[in-house]
mmCIF file of C-alpha atoms in Angstrom:
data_model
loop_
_atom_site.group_PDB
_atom_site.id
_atom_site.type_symbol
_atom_site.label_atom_id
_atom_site.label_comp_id
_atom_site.label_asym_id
_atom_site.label_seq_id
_atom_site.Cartn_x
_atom_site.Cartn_y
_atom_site.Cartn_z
ATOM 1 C CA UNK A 1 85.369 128.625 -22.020
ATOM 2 C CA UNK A 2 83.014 131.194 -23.751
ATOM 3 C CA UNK A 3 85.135 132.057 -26.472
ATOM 4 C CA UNK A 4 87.415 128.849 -26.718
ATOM 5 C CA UNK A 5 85.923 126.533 -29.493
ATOM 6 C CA UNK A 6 87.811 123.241 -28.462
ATOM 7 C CA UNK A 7 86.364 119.807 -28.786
ATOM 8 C CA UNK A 8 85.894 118.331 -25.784
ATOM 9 C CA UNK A 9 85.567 114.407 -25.492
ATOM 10 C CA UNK A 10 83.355 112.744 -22.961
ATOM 11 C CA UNK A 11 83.206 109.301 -22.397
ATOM 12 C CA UNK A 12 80.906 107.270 -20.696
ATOM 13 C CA UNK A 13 80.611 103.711 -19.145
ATOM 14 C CA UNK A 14 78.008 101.715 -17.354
ATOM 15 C CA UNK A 15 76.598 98.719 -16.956
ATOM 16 C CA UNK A 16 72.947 97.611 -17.959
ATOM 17 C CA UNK A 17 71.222 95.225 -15.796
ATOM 18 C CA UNK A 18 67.632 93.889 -17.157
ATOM 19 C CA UNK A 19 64.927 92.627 -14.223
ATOM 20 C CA UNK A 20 64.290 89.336 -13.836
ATOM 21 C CA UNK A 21 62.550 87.667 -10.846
ATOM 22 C CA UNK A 22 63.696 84.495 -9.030
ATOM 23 C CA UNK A 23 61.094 82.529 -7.271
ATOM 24 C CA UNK A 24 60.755 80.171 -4.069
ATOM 25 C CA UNK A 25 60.561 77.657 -4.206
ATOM 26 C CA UNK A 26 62.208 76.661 -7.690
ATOM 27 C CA UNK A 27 59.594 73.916 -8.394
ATOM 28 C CA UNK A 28 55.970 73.697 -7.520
ATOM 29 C CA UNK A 29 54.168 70.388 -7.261
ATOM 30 C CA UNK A 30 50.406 70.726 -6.151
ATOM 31 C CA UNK A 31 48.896 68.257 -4.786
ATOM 32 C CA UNK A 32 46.224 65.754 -6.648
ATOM 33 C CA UNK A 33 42.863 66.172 -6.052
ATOM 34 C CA UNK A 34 39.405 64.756 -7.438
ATOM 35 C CA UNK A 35 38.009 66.847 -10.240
ATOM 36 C CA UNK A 36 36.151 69.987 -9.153
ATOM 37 C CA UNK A 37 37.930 70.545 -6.262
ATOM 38 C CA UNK A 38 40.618 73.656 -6.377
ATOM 39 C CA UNK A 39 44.343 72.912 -5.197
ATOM 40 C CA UNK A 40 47.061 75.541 -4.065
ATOM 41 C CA UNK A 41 50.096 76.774 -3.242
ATOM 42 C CA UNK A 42 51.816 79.792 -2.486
ATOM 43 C CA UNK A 43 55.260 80.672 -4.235
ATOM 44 C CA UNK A 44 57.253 83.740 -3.059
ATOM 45 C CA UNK A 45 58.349 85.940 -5.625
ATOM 46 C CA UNK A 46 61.750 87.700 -5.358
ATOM 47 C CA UNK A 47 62.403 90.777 -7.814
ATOM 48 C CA UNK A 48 66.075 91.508 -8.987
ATOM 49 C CA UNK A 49 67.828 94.622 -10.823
ATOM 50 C CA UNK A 50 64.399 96.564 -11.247
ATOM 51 C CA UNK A 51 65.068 100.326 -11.093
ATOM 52 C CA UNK A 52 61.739 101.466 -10.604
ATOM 53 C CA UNK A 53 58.304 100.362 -8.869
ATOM 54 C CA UNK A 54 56.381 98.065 -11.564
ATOM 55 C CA UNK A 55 53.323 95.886 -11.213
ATOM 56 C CA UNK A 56 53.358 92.217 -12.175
ATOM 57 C CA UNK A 57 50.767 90.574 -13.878
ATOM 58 C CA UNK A 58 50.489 86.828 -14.948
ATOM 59 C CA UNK A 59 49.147 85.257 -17.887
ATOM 60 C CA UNK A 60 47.931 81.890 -17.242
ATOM 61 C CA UNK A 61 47.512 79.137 -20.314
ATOM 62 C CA UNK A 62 44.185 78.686 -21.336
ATOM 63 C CA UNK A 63 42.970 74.937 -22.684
ATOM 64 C CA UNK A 64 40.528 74.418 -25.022
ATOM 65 C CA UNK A 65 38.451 70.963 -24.862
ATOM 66 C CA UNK A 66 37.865 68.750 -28.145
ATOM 67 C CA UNK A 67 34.575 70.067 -28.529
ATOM 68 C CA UNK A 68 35.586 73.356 -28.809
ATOM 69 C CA UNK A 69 35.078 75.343 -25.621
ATOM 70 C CA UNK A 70 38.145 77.400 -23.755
ATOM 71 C CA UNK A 71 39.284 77.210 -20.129
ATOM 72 C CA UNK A 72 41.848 78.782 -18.112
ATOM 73 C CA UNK A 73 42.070 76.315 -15.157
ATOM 74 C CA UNK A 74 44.150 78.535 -13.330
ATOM 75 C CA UNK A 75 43.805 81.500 -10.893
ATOM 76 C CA UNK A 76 46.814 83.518 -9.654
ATOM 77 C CA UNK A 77 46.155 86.388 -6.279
ATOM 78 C CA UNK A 78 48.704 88.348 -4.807
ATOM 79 C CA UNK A 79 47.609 88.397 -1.135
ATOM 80 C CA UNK A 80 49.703 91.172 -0.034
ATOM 81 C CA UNK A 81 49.784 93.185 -3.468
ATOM 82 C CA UNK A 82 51.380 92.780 -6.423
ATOM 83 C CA UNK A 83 53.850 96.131 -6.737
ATOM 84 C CA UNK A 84 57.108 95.646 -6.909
ATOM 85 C CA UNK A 85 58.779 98.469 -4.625
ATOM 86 C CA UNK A 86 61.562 99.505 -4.038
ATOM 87 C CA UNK A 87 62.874 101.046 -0.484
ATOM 88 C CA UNK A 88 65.566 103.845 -0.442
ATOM 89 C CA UNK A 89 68.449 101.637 -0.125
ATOM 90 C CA UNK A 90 67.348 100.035 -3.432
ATOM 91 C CA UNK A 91 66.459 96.922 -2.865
ATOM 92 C CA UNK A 92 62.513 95.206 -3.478
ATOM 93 C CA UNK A 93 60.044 93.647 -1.780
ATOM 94 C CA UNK A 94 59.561 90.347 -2.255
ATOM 95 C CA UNK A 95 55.753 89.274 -3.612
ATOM 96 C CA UNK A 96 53.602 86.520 -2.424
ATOM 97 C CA UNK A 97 51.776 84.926 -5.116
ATOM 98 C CA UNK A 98 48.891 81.888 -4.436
ATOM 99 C CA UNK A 99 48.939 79.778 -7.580
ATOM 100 C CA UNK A 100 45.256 77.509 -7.907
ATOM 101 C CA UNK A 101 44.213 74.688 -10.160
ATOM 102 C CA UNK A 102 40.628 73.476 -10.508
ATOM 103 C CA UNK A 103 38.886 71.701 -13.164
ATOM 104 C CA UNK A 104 35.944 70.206 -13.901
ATOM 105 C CA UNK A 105 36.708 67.571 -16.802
ATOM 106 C CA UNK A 106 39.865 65.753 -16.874
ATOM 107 C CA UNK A 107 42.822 67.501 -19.416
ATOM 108 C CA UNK A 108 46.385 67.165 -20.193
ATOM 109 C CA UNK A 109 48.635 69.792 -21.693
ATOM 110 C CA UNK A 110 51.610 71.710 -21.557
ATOM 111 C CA UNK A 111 51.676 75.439 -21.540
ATOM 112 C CA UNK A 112 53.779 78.444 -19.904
ATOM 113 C CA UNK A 113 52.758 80.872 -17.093
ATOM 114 C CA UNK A 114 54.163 84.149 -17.585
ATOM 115 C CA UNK A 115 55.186 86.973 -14.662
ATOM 116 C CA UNK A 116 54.953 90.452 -16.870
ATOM 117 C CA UNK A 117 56.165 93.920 -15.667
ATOM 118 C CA UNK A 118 54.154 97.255 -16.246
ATOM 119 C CA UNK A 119 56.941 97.239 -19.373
ATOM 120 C CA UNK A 120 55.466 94.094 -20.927
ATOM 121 C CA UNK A 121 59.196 92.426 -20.084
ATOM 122 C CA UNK A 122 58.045 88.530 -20.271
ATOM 123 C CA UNK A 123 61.149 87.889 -18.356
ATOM 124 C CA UNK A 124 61.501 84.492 -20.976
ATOM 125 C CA UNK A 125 64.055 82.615 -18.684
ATOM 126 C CA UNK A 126 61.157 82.902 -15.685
ATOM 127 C CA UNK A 127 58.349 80.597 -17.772
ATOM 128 C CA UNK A 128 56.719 78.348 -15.774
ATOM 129 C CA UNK A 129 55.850 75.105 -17.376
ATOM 130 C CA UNK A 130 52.943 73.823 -16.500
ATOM 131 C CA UNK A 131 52.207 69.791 -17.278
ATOM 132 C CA UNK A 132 48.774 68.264 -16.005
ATOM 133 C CA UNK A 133 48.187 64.439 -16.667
ATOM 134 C CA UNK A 134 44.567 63.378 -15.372
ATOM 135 C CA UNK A 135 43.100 60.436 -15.060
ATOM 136 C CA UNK A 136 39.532 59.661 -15.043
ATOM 137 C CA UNK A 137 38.602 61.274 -11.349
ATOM 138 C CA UNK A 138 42.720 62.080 -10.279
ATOM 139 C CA UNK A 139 44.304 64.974 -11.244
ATOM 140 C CA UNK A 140 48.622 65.426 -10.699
ATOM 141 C CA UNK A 141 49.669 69.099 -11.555
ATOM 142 C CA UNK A 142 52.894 70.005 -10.934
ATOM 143 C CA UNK A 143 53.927 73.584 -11.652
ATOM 144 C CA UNK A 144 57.826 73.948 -12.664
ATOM 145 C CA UNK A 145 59.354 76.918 -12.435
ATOM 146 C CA UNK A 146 63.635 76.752 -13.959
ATOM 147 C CA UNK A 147 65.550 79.466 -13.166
#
């Protein structure tokens, strides 16, 4: 091999496989309650095709009221941690993730909740849509998530 100068050809094959998350259930609805007062529900996160241990983080909409001021009426915890990691065999863990609503003037809008990776993947097919029609003391908010 030393002093022969062939060409050798190599070829190589594989298949990429980008992460994405699936989540249970596939649609949300929380529950109305009276203005001020903070609804839940818990969703469980289940991580697919990552190849390495990554930490989500969500960005939640943020509203902004006629007269000019911002909210984000939204709070997202991760009771048991929000790493994604994986065991020697390869496969995740799945993530719990608690999902509140509370605000204290009535709003309606639509806007997207997004799971991100320590990569910044935005994982587009895994928006949430979020649509919140209020009435004057009622709130409905019902959290969709498509897959």
């Amino acid at each position: 091999l030393n002093d022969n100068l062939s060409q050798y050809i190599i070829k190589l094959s594989g298949t990429l496989r980008s992460p994405k998350m699936s989540f249970h259930p596939p649609f949300l609805m929380l529950m109305p309650v009276p203005l001020d007062v903070q609804t839940e529900a818990v969703i469980t996160i289940i991580p697919q095709d990552f190849t390495r241990q990554s930490r989500i983080t969500v960005q939640a909409p943020e509203f902004e009221f006629a007269d000019g001021t911002k909210t984000c009426p939204f709070s997202v915890q991760f009771p048991k941690g929000q790493d994604i990691v994986l065991s020697s065999d390869g496969t995740t863990n799945e993530l719990t993730c608690c999902i509140s609503f509370r605000s204290s003037k009535p709003l309606s809008f639509l806007g997207e909740m997004l799971f991100i990776d320590e990569e910044e993947n935005r994982l587009l097919e895994q928006q949430t849509i979020v649509f919140l029609p209020y009435t004057h003391t009622w709130h409905c908010t019902a959290l969709i998530k498509k897959l």
